[in-house]
Coordinates of C-alpha atoms in Angstrom, one line a residue:
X1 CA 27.0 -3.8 6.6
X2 CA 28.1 -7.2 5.2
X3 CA 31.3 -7.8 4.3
X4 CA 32.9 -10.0 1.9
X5 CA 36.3 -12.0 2.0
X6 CA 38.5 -14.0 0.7
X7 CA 41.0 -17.0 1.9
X8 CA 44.6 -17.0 1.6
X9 CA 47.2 -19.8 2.4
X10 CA 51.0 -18.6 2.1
X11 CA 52.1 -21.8 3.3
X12 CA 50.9 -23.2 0.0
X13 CA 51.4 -20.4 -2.7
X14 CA 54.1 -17.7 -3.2
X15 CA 54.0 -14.1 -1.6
X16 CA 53.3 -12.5 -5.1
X17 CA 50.6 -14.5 -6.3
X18 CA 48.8 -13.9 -3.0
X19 CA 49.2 -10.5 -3.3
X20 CA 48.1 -9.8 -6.5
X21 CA 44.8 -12.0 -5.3
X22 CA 44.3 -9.8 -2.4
X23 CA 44.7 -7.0 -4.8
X24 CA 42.1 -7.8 -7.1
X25 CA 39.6 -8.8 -4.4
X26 CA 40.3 -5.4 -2.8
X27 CA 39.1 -4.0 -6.5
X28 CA 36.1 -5.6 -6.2
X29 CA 35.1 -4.7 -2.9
X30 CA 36.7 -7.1 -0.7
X31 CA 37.9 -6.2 2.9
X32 CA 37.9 -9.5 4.9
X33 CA 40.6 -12.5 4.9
X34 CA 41.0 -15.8 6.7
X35 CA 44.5 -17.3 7.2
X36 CA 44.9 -20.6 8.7
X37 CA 47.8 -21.4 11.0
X38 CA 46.8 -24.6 12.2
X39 CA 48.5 -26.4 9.0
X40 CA 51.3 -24.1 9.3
X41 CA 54.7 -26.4 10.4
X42 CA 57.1 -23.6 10.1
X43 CA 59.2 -22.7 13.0
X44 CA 57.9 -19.9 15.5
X45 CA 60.1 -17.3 14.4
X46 CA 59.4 -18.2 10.5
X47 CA 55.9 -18.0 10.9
X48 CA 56.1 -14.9 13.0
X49 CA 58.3 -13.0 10.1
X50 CA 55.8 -14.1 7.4
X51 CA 52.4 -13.4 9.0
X52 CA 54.1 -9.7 10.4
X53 CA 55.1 -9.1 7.0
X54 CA 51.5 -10.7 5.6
X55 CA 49.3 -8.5 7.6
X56 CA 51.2 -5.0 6.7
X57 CA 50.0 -6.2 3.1
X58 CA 46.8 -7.4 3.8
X59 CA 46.4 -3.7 5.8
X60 CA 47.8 -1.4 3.6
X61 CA 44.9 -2.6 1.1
X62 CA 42.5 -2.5 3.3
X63 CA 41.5 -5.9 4.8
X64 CA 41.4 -6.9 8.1
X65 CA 42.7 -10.3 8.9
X66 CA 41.5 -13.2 10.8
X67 CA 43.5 -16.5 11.6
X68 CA 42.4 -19.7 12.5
X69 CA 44.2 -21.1 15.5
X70 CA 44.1 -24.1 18.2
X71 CA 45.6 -25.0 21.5
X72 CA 48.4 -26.1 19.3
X73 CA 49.2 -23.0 18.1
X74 CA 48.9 -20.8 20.7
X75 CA 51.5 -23.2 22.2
X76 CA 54.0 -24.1 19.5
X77 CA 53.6 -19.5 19.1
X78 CA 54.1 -19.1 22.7
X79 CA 50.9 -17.7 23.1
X80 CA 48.1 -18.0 26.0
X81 CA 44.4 -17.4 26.8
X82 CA 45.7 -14.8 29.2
X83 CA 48.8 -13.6 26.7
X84 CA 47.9 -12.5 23.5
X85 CA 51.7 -10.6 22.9
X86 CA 52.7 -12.6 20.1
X87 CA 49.4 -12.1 17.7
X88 CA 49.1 -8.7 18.2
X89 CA 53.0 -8.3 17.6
X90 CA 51.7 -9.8 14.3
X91 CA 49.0 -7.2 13.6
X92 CA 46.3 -10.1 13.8
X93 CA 42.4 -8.5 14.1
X94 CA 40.9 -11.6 14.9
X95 CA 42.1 -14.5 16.6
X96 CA 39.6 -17.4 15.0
X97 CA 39.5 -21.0 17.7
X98 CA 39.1 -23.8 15.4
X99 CA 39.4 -25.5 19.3
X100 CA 38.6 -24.4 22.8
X101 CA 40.7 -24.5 26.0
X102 CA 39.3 -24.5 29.8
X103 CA 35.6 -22.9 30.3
X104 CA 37.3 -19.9 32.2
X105 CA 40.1 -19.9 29.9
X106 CA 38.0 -19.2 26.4
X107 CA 35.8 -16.9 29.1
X108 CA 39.4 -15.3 29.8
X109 CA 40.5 -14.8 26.4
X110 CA 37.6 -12.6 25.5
X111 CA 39.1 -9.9 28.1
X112 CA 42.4 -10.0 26.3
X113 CA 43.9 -6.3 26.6
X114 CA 44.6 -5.8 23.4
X115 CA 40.8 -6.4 22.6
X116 CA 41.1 -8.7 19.7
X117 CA 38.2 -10.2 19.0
X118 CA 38.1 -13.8 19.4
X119 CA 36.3 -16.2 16.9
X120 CA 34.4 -18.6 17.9
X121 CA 33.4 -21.9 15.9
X122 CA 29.7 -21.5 14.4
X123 CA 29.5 -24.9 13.2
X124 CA 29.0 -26.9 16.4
X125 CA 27.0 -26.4 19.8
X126 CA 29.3 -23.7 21.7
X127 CA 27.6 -22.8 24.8
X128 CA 28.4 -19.4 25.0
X129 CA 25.2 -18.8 26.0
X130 CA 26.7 -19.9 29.4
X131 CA 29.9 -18.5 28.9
X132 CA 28.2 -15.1 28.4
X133 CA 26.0 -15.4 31.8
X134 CA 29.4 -15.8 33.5
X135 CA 31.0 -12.8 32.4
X136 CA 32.4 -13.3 28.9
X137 CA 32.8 -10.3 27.3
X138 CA 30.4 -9.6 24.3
X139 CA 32.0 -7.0 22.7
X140 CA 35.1 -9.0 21.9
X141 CA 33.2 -12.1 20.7
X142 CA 32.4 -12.5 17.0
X143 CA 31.2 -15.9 15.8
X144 CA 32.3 -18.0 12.4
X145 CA 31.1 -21.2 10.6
X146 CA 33.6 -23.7 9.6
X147 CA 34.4 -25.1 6.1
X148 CA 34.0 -28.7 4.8
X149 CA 36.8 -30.0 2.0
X150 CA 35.4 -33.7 2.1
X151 CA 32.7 -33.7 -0.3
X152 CA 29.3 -34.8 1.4
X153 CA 30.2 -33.3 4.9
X154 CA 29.0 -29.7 4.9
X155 CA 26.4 -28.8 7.4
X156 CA 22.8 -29.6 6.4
X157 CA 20.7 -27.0 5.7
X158 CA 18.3 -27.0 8.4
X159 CA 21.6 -27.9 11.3
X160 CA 22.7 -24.3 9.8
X161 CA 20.0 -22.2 10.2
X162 CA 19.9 -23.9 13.9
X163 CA 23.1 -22.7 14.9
X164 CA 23.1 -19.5 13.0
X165 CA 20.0 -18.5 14.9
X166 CA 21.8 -19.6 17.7
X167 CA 24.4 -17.7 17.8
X168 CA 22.7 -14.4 16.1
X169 CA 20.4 -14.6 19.2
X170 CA 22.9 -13.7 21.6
X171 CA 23.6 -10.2 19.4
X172 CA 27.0 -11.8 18.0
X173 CA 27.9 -11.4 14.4
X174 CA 28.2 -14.4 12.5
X175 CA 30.3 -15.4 9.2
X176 CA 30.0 -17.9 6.9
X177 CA 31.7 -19.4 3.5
X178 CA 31.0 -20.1 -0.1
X179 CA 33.5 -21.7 -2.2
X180 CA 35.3 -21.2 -5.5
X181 CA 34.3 -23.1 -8.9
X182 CA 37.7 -22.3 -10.1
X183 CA 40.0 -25.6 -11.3
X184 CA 42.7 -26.2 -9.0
X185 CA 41.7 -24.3 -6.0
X186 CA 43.4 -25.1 -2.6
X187 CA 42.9 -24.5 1.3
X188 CA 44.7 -25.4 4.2
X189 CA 44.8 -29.2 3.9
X190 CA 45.5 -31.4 0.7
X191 CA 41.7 -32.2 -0.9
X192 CA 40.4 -29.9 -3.3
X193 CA 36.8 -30.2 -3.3
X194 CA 35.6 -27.1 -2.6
X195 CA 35.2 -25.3 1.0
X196 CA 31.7 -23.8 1.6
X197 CA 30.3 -24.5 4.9
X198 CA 27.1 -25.5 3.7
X199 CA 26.6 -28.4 1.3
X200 CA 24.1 -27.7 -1.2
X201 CA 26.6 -25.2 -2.0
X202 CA 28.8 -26.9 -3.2
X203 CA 28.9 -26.4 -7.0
X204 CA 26.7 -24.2 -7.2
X205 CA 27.6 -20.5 -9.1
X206 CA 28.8 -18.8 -6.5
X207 CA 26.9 -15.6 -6.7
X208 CA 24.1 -17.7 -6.1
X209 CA 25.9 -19.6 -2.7
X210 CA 25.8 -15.8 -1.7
X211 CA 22.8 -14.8 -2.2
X212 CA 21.3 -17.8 -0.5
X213 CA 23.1 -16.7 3.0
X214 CA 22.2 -12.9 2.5
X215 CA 18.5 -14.1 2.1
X216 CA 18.6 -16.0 5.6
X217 CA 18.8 -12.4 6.7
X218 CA 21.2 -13.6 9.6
X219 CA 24.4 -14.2 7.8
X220 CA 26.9 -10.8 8.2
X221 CA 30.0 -12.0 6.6
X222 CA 30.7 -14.1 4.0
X223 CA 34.3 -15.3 2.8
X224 CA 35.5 -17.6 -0.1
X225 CA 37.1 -20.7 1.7
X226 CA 39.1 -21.5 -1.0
X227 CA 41.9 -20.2 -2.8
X228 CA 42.0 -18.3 -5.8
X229 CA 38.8 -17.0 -7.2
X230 CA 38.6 -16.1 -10.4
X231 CA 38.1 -12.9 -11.4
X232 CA 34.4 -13.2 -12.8
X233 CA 33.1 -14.6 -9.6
X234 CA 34.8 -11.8 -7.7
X235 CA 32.9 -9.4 -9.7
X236 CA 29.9 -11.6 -9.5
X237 CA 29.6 -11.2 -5.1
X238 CA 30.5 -7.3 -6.0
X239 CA 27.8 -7.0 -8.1
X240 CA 25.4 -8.8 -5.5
X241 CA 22.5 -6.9 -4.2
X242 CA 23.2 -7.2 -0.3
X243 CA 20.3 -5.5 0.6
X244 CA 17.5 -8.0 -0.4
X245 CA 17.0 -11.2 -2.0
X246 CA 17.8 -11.1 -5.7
X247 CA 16.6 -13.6 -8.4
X248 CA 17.8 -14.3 -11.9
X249 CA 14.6 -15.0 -14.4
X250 CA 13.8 -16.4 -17.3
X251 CA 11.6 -14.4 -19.2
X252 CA 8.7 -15.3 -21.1
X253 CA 9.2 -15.3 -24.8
X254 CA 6.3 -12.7 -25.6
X255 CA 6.9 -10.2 -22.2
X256 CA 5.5 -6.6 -22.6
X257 CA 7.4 -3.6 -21.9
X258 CA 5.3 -2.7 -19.3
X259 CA 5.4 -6.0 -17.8
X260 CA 9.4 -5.7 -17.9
X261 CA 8.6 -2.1 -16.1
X262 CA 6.8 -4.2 -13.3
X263 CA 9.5 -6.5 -12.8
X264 CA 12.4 -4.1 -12.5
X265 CA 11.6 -0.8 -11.9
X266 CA 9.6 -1.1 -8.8
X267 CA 10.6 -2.2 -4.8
X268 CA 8.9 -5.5 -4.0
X269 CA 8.2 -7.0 -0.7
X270 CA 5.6 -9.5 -0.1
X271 CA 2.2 -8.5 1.5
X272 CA 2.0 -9.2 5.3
X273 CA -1.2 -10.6 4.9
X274 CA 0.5 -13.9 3.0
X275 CA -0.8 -16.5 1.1
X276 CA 0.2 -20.1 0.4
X277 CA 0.0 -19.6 -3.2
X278 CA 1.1 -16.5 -3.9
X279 CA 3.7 -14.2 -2.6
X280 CA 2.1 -10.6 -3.5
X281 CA 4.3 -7.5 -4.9
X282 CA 1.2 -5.0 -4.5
X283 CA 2.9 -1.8 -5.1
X284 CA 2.9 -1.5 -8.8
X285 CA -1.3 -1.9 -9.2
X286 CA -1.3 2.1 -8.1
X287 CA 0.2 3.0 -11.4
X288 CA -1.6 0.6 -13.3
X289 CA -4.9 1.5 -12.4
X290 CA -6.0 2.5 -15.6
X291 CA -3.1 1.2 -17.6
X292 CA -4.0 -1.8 -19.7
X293 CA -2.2 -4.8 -19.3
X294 CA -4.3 -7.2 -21.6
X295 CA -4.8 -10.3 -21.2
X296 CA -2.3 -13.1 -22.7
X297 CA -2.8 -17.2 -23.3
X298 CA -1.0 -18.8 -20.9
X299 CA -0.7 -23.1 -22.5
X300 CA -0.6 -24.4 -18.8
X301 CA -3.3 -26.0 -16.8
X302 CA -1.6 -24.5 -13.8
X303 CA 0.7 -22.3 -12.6
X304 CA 3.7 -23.5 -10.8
X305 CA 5.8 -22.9 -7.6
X306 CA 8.5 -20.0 -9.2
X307 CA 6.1 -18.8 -11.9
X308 CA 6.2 -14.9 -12.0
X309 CA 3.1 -13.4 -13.0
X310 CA 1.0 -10.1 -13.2
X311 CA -2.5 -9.6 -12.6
X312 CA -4.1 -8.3 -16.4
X313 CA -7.3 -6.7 -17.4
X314 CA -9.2 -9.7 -16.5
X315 CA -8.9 -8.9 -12.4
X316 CA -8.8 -5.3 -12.9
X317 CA -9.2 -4.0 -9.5
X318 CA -5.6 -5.8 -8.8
X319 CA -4.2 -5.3 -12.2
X320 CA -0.2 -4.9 -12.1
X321 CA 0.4 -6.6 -9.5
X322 CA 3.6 -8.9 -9.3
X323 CA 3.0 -12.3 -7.5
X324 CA 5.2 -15.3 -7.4
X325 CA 3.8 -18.5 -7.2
X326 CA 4.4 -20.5 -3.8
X327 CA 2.1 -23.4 -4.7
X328 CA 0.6 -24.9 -7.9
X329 CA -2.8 -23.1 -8.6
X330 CA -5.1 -22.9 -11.6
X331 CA -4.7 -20.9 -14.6
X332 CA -7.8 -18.8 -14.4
X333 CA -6.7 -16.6 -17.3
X334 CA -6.4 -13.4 -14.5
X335 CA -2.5 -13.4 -14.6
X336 CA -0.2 -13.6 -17.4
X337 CA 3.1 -15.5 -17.0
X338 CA 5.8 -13.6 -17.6
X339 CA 9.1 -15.2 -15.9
X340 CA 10.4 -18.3 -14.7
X341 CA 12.9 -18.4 -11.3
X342 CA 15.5 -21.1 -12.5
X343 CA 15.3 -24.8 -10.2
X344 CA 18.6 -23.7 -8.8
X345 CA 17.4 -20.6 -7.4
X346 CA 14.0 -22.1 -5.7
X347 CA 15.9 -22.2 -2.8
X348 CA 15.9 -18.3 -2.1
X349 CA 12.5 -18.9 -2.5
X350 CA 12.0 -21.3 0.7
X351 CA 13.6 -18.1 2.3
X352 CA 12.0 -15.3 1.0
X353 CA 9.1 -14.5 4.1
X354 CA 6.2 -12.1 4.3
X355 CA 7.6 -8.3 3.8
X356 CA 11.0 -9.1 3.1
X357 CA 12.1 -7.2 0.1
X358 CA 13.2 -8.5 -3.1
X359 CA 14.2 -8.4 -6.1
X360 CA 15.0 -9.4 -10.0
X361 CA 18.8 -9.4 -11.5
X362 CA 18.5 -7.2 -15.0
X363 CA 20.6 -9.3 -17.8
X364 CA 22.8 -7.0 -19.1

């Protein structure tokens, strides 16, 4: 099950307004946060007091809580690979190291007897391949992506995928984050230019951001980096579709009913057997297999990559079935176009392989 989260600073807001954030995330769904202590300058008994009384809130409404930590902390807190006392005296579920100690000490911490799960940076080349083969324990190790405030420094695309395969290869559950379009967002450190890990995210809607890392069909968790969300784009992750990849549509002026009927009413996963023109939704040709679907003029030359079309009267043995276009091919006149993917959501597209399911997003 993938679970969604949210990102809260205290050090840099008031107790109530972060409350009634986590409040309304918890409405729509929510049941991960990420705290930072590594911008915290409080003393250890402040910080202590706060986070205790933090994570009683953040429980009682149902949200376990991660916090991002360092050798610095654990040291200014009292705390060590091998003594763990003061974060689980805090209620803390996961212990997130932004940096590492000693090879047997981050191998150490992952038998901590209070079996906290520790966090491990997804953004960089962690062996814990190796720390695994020398006795690391698996069960206590979860894995998370970093965020970028510096506009232009979020991981490349490609650099992503290659850690997240990485790390997802080794059985450990991996997190990542999308970022707020809201004005005036914050996170731990004074820029303000969004926090997603990746950067072709940033800016983009953010139900989109999301749907991109659910379509990598790798990504488990997903949190906003920064602080607050509005309420719309809560409701927009809620009302994601985590079980396939989604895509919005723009619809062709003169669409049937029956080619609406296609496009929403029926489960769609591309044909094994794939293509590199087509990606083929075959399932809906049994019920159209003596259902008209006549033919309509199409003004283009050639179909292009994120044209949605269906098969008509003219190819009747495949008539009804749902294709997307992978690669510009000839207008023959046996399909009629009946939906556009918008050029910001192509991208699901480079991601959406043979048999995965999908799926359109119904305007309401």
């Amino acid at each position: 099950m993938h679970r969604m989260g949210i990102s809260i600073y205290p050090e840099h807001s008031t107790e109530e307004k972060d409350y009634d954030y986590m409040k309304l995330a918890a409405k729509y769904g929510f049941t991960r946060i990420f705290t930072c202590l590594l911008s915290v300058k409080e003393s250890k008994e402040i910080i202590i007091n706060k986070f205790t009384e933090f994570m009683v809130q953040a429980h009682e409404l149902g949200f376990i809580v991660g916090v991002d930590t360092n050798p610095s902390v654990f040291l200014h807190l009292g705390a060590t690979p091998y003594d763990l006392k003061v974060f689980y005296d805090m209620k803390v579920d996961i212990i997130r190291l932004d940096g590492h100690f000693s090879d047997m000490d981050d191998i150490a911490i992952t038998h901590n007897q209070y079996e906290i799960p520790i966090e491990f940076n997804g953004s960089s080349n962690t062996a814990l391949d190796l720390m695994i083969e020398r006795g690391a324990n698996t069960q206590n190790m979860v894995v998370c992506h970093n965020f970028y405030p510096q506009k232009y420094t979020g991981l490349g695309w490609n650099k992503f995928i290659e850690f997240t395969k990485k790390y997802k290869a080794l059985g450990l559950p991996v997190a990542a984050f999308v970022s707020s379009n809201n004005k005036n967002t914050f996170g731990p450190w004074p820029v303000y230019e969004g926090l997603s890990t990746c950067e072709m995210h940033r800016g983009l809607p953010i139900d989109l951001q999301v749907r991109h890392l659910l379509s990598t069909n790798k990504i488990d968790d997903i949190l906003i980096g920064n602080a607050y969300a509005t309420e719309a784009e809560l409701k927009a992750i809620f009302q994601v579709d985590k079980t396939k990849t989604t895509f919005n549509l723009e619809l062709s002026g003169d669409i049937t009913t029956d080619e609406k009927n296609i496009i929403y009413n029926y489960p769609h996963f591309g044909r094994g057997d794939a293509s590199d023109y087509l990606i083929r939704s075959s399932l809906p040709r049994g019920d159209y297999k003596d259902k008209p679907i006549q033919y309509r003029e199409h003004d283009k030359e050639l179909f292009h990559r994120g044209d949605v079309v269906i098969v008509n009267d003219n190819l009747s043995h495949y008539r009804g079935e749902l294709e997307i276009i992978a690669k510009d091919m000839p207008n023959d006149g046996e399909r009629n176009f009946v939906a556009r993917i918008p050029k910001e959501e192509l991208i699901l597209l480079d991601q959406l392989r043979p048999e995965y399911f999908f799926g359109f997003i119904k305007t309401r």
